[in-house]
mmCIF file of C-alpha atoms in Angstrom:
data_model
loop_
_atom_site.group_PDB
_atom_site.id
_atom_site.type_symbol
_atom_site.label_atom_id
_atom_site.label_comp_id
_atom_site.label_asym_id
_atom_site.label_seq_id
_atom_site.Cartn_x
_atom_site.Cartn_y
_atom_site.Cartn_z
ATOM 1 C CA UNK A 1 0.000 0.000 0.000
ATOM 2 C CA UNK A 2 1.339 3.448 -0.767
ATOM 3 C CA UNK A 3 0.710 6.631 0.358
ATOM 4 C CA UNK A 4 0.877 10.115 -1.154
ATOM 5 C CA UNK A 5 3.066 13.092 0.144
ATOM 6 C CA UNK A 6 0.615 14.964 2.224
ATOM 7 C CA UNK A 7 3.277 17.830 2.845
ATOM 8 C CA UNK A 8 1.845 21.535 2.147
ATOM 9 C CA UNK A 9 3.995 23.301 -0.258
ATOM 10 C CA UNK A 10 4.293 26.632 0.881
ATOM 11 C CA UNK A 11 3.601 29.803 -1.362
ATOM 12 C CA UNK A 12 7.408 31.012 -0.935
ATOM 13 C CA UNK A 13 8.299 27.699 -2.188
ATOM 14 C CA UNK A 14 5.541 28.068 -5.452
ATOM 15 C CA UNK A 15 6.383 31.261 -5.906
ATOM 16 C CA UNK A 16 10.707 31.059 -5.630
ATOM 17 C CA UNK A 17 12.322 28.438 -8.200
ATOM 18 C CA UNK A 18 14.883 26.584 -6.637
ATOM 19 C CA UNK A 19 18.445 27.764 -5.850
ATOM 20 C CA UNK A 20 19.755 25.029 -8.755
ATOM 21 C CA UNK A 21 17.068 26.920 -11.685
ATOM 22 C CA UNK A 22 19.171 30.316 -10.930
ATOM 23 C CA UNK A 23 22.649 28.712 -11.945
ATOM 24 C CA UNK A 24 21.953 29.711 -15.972
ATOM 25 C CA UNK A 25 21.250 33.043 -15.395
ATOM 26 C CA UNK A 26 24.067 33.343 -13.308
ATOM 27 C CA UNK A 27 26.482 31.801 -15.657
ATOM 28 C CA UNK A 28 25.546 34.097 -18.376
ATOM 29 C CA UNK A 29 25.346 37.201 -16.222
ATOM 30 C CA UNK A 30 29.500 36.093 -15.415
ATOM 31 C CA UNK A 31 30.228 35.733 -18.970
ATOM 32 C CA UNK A 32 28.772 38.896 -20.165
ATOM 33 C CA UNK A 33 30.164 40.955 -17.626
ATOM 34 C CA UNK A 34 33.325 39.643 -17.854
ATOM 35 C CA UNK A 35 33.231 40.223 -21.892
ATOM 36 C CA UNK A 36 31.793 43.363 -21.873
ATOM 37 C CA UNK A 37 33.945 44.897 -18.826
ATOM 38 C CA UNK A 38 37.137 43.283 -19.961
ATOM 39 C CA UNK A 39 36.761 44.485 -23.701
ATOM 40 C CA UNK A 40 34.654 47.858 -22.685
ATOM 41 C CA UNK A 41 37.175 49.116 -20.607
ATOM 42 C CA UNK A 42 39.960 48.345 -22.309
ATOM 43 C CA UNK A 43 38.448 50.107 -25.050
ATOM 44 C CA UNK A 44 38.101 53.419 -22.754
ATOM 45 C CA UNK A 45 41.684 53.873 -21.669
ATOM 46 C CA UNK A 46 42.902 52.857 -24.866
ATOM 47 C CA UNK A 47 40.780 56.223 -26.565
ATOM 48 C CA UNK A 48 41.075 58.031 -23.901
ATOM 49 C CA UNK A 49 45.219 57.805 -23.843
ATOM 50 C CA UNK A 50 45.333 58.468 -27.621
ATOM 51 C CA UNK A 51 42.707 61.518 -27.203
ATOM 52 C CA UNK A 52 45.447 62.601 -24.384
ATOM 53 C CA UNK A 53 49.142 61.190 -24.959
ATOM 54 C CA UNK A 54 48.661 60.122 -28.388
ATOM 55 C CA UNK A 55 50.260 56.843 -27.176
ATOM 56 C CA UNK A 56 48.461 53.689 -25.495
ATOM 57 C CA UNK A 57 48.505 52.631 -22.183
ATOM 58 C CA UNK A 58 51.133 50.093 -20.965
ATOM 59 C CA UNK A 59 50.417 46.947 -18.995
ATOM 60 C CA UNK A 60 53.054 44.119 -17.894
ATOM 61 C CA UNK A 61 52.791 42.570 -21.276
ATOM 62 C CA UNK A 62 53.387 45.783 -23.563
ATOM 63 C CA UNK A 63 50.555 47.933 -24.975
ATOM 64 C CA UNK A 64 47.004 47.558 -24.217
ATOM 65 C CA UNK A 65 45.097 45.854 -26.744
ATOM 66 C CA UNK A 66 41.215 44.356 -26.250
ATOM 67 C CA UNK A 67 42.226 41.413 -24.771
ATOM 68 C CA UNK A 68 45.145 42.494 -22.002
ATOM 69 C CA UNK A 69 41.820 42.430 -19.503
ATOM 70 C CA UNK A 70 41.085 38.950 -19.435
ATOM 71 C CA UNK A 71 42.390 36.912 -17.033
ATOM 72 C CA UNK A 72 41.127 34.160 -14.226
ATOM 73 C CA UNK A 73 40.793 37.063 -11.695
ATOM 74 C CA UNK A 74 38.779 38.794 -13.912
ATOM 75 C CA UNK A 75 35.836 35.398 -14.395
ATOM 76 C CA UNK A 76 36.438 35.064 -10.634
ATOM 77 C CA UNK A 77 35.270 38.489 -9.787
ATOM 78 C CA UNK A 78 32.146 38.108 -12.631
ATOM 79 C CA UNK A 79 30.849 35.052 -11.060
ATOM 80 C CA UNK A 80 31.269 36.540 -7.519
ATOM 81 C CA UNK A 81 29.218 39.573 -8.781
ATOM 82 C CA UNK A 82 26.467 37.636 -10.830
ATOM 83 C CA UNK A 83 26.292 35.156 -8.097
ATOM 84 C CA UNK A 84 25.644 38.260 -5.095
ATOM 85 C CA UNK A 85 23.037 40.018 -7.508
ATOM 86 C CA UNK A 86 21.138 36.439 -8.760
ATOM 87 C CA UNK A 87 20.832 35.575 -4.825
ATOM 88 C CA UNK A 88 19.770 38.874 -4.056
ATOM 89 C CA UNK A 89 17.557 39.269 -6.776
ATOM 90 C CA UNK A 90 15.598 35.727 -5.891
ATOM 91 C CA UNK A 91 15.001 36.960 -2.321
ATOM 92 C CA UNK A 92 13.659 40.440 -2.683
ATOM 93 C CA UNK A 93 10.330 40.684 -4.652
ATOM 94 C CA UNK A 94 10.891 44.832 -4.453
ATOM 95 C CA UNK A 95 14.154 44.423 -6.415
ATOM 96 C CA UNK A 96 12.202 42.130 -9.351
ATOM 97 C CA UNK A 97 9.476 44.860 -9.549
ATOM 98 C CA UNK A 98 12.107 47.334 -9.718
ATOM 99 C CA UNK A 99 14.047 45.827 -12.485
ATOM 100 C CA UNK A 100 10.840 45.121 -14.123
ATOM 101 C CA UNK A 101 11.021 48.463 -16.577
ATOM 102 C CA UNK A 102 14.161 49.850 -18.680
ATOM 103 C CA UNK A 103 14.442 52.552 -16.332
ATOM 104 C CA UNK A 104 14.515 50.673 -12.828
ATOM 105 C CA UNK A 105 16.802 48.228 -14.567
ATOM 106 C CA UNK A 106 19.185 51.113 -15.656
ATOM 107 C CA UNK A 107 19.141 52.563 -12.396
ATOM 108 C CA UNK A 108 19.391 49.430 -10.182
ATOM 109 C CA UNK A 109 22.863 48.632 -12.993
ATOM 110 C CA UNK A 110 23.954 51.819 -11.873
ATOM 111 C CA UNK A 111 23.875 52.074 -8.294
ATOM 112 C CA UNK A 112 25.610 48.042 -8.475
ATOM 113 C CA UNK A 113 27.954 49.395 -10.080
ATOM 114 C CA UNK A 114 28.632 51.832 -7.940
ATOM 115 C CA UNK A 115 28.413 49.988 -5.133
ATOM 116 C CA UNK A 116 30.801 47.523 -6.262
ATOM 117 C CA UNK A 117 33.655 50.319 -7.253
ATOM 118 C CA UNK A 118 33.018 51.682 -4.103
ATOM 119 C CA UNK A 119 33.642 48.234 -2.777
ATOM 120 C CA UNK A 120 36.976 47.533 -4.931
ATOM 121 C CA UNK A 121 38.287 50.694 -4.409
ATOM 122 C CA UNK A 122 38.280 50.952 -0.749
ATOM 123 C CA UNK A 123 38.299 47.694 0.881
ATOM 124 C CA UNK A 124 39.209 45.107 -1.393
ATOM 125 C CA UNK A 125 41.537 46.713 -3.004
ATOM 126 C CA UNK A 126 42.108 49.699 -0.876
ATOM 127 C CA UNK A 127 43.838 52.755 -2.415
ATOM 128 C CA UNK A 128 44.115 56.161 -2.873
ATOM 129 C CA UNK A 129 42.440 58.390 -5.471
ATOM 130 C CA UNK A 130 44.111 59.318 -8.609
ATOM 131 C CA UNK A 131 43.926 61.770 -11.270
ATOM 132 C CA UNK A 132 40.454 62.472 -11.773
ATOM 133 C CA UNK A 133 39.874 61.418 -15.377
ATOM 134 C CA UNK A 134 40.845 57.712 -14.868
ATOM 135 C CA UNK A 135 39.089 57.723 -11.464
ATOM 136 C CA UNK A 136 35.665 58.967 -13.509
ATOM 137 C CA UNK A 137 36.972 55.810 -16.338
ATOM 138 C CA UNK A 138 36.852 53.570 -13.369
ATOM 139 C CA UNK A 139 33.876 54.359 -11.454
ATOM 140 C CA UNK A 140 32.244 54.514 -15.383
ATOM 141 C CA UNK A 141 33.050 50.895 -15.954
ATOM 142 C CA UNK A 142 31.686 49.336 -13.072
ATOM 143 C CA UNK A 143 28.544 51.001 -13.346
ATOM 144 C CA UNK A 144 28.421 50.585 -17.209
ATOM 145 C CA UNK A 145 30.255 47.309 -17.826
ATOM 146 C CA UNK A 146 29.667 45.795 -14.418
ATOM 147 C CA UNK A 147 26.247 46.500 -13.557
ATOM 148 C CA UNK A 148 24.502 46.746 -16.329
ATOM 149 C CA UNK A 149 25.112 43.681 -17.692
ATOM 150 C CA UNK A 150 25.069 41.578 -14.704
ATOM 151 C CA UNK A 151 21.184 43.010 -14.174
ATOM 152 C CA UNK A 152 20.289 42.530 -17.788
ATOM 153 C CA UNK A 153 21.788 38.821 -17.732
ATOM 154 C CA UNK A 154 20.120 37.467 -14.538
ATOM 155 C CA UNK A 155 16.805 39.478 -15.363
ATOM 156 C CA UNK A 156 16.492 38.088 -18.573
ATOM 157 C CA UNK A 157 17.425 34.722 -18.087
ATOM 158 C CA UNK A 158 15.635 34.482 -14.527
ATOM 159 C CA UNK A 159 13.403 31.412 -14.318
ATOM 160 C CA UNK A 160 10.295 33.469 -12.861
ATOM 161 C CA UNK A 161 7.267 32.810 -14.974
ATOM 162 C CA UNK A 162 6.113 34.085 -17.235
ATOM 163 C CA UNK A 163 8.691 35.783 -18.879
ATOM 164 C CA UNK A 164 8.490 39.599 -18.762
ATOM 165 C CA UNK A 165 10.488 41.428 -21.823
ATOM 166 C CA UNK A 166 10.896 45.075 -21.328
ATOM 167 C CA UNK A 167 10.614 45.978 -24.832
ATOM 168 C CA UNK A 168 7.597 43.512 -27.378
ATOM 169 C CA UNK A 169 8.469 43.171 -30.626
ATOM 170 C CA UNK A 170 5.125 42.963 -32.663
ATOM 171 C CA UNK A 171 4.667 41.486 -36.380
ATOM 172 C CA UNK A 172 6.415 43.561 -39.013
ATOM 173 C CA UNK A 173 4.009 45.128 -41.757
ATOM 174 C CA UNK A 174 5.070 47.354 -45.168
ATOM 175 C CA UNK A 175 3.963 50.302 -42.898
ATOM 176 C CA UNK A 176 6.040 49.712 -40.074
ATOM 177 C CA UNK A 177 9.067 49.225 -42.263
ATOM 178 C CA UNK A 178 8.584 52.405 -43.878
ATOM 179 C CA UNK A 179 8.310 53.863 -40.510
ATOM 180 C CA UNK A 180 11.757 52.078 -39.041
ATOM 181 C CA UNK A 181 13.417 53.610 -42.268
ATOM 182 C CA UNK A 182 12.503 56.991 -41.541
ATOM 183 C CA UNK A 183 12.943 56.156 -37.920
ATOM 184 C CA UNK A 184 16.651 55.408 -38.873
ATOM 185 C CA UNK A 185 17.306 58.099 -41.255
ATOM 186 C CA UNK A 186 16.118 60.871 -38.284
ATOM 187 C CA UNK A 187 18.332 59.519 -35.721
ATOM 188 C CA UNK A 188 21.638 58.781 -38.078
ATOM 189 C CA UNK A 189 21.953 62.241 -39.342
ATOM 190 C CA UNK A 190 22.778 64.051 -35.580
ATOM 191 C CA UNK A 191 24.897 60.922 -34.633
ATOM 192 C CA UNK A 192 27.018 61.834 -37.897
ATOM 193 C CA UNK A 193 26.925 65.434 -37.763
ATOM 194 C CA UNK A 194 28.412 64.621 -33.943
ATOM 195 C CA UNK A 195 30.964 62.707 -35.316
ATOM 196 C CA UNK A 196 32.290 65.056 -37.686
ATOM 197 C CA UNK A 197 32.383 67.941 -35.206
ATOM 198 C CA UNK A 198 34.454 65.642 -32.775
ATOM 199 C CA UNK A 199 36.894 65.547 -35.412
ATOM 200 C CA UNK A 200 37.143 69.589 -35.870
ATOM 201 C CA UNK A 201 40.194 70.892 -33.965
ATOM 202 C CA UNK A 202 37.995 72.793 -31.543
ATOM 203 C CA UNK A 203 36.582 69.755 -29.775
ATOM 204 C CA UNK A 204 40.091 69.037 -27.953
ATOM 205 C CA UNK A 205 38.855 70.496 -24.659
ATOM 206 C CA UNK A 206 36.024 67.696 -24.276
ATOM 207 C CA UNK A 207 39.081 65.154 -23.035
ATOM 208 C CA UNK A 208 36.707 62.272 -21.663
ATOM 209 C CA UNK A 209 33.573 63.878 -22.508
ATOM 210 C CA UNK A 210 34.676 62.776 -26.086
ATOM 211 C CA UNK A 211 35.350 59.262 -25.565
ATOM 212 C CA UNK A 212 31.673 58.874 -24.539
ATOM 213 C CA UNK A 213 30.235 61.354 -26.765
ATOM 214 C CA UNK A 214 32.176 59.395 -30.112
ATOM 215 C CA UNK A 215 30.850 56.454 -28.252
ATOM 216 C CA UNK A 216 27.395 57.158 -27.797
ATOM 217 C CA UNK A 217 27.302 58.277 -31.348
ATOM 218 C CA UNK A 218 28.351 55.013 -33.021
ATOM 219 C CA UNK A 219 26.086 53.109 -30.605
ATOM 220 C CA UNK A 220 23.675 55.600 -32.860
ATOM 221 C CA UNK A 221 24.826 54.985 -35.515
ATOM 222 C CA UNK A 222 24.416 51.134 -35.189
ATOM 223 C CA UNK A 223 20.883 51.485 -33.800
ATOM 224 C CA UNK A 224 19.969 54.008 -36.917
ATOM 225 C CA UNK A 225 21.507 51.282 -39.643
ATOM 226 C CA UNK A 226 19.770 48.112 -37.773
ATOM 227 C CA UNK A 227 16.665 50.011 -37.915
ATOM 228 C CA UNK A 228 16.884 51.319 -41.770
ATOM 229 C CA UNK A 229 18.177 47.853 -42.703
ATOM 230 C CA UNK A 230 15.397 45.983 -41.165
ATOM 231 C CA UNK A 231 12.863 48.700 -42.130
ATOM 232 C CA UNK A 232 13.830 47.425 -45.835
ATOM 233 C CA UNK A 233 13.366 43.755 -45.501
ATOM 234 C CA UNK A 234 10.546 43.972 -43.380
ATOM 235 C CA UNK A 235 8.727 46.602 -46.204
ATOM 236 C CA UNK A 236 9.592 44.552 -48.929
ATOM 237 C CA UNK A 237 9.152 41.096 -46.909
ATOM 238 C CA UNK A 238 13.017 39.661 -47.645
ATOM 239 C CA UNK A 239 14.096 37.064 -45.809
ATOM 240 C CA UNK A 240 17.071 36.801 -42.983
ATOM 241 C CA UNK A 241 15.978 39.316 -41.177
ATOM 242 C CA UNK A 242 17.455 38.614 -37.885
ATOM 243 C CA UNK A 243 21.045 38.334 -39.814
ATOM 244 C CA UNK A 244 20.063 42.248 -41.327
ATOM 245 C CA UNK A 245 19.253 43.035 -37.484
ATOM 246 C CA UNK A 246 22.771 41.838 -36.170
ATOM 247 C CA UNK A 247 24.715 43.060 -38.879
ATOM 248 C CA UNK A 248 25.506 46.650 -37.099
ATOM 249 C CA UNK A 249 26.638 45.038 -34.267
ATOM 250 C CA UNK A 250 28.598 42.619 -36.043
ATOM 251 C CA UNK A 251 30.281 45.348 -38.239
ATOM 252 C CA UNK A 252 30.760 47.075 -35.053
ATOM 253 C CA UNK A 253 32.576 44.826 -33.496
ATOM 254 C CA UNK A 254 35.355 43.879 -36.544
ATOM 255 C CA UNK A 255 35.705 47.518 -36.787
ATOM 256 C CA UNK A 256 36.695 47.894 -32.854
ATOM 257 C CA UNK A 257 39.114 45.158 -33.036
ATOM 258 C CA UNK A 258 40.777 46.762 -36.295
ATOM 259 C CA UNK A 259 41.195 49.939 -34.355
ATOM 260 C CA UNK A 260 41.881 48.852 -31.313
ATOM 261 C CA UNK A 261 43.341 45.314 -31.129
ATOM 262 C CA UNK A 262 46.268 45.267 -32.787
#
C-alpha cells in the first residue's frame, strides 16, 4: 500500500524556483560581464590615452590591446558579482518589480555598479584616489560594464514565470518598415553630424567627454543602420531578417578590433 506526500507546499516555495534553476542566469550574467567589462574598458583607456598622450597605455605585457583584460581574476570576480546580484535578486520581490522596466533596470545597474567600485576601491583593493579622469573611467566601468550587464543577464534569463520582456516586438508590416526607415534616417543624421564635429580641432577640450560622446554616437549609428536595414526587408518582406538586425553590431565589433586590437 502506498501513500501520497501529504506535505503543504508553501507559497514562498511556489512562488521562488529553486536555488539550482538560478545557476543559468548566473552563468551568463558572469560571462557577459566579464566580456563586456574586460573588452569595454579596455576600449576606454585605450581612446582616452590616444585623445590625451597620443600613445596607449602600458600593462606588464606591452601595450594595451582588447584582450590584455582577461584573465582568471577577472571570471572570478564576474561570477562573484552575478552570483551576489542572482541571490539577491531571488530573495527580494521589491528588487524584481524594480528591475521590471528599462528605467529601474538602468538605475538598479547603476547604483551596483557603484556599489561595487566603491567596494573595490576601498576595501578590497584599498587605495588612494588618482587623477580624476581615470578615477571617472573607473567608477564609469563598473557602473556601465559591471552593472549593467550583470542586471540585464540574470533578469532576462531568470526562471520566474512568465517571462516579462521590457521591450515587445510585434509582427512587421510594409507600414512599419517604412516607418523604421525613416525612424533610422532621423536619428543617423545628428549621430554623424556629432561625429564630424568631434573631429574639428575645436573639440580638444572635451578630453573624456569625447570618448563617450564618439561612443554614444556610433552606438547611434548602429541602432539608426539596424533600424533602416530591417525597415527594408521587413517593407519589402526579404528574408534573414534577424542576420540584417545583427549586422551593425557585427560590423561594429570587426571595426573595434581593427582599431583597437592590434
Amino acid at each position: 500500500m502506498t501513500t501520497s506526500d501529504a506535505r503543504p507546499t508553501s507559497a514562498s516555495s511556489a512562488a521562488t524556483p529553486p536555488i539550482e534553476a538560478w545557476l543559468t542566469p548566473i552563468v551568463v550574467a558572469a560571462l557577459a560581464r566579464d566580456l563586456v567589462s574586460n573588452v569595454g574598458t579596455a576600449m576606454m583607456y585605450i581612446v582616452y590615452y590616444r585623445h590625451r598622450w597620443g600613445t596607449r597605455p602600458n600593462t606588464m605585457d606591452g601595450p594595451m590591446t582588447l584582450t590584455s583584460f582577461f584573465s582568471v581574476r577577472t571570471l572570478l570576480f564576474s561570477i562573484a558579482w552575478s552570483l551576489l546580484f542572482g541571490l539577491s535578486y531571488r530573495e527580494w520581490p521589491a528588487l524584481r518589480r524594480l528591475t521590471d522596466r528599462a528605467s529601474g533596470m538602468a538605475g538598479v545597474g547603476i547604483l551596483y555598479g557603484t556599489l561595487l567600485w566603491a567596494l573595490m576601491h576601498f576595501a578590497i583593493f584599498p587605495h588612494k584616489l588618482g587623477e580624476t579622469p581615470e578615477e571617472v573611467l573607473g567608477w564609469l566601468s563598473y557602473c556601465l560594464l559591471t552593472g549593467l550587464p550583470v542586471v540585464w543577464a540574470v533578469r532576462r534569463f531568470s526562471p520566474l514565470a512568465p517571462s516579462r520582456p521590457i521591450f515587445a516586438r510585434t509582427a512587421g508590416s510594409p507600414e512599419s518598415g517604412r516607418r523604421q526607415i525613416m525612424s533610422g534616417i532621423a536619428i543617423a543624421v545628428p549621430a554623424l553630424l556629432c561625429l564630424y564635429w568631434l573631429t574639428t580641432p575645436g573639440a580638444g577640450f572635451l578630453m573624456i567627454l569625447a570618448l563617450f560622446v564618439g561612443l554614444g554616437a556610433i552606438g547611434v549609428l548602429a541602432i539608426a543602420t539596424s533600424l533602416i536595414l530591417g525597415g527594408i526587408w521587413t517593407r519589402f518582406g526579404l528574408p534573414g531578417l534577424l542576420v540584417v538586425r545583427l549586422s551593425p553590431l557585427l560590423l561594429a565589433a570587426a571595426g573595434a578590433w581593427s582599431l583597437f586590437g592590434r
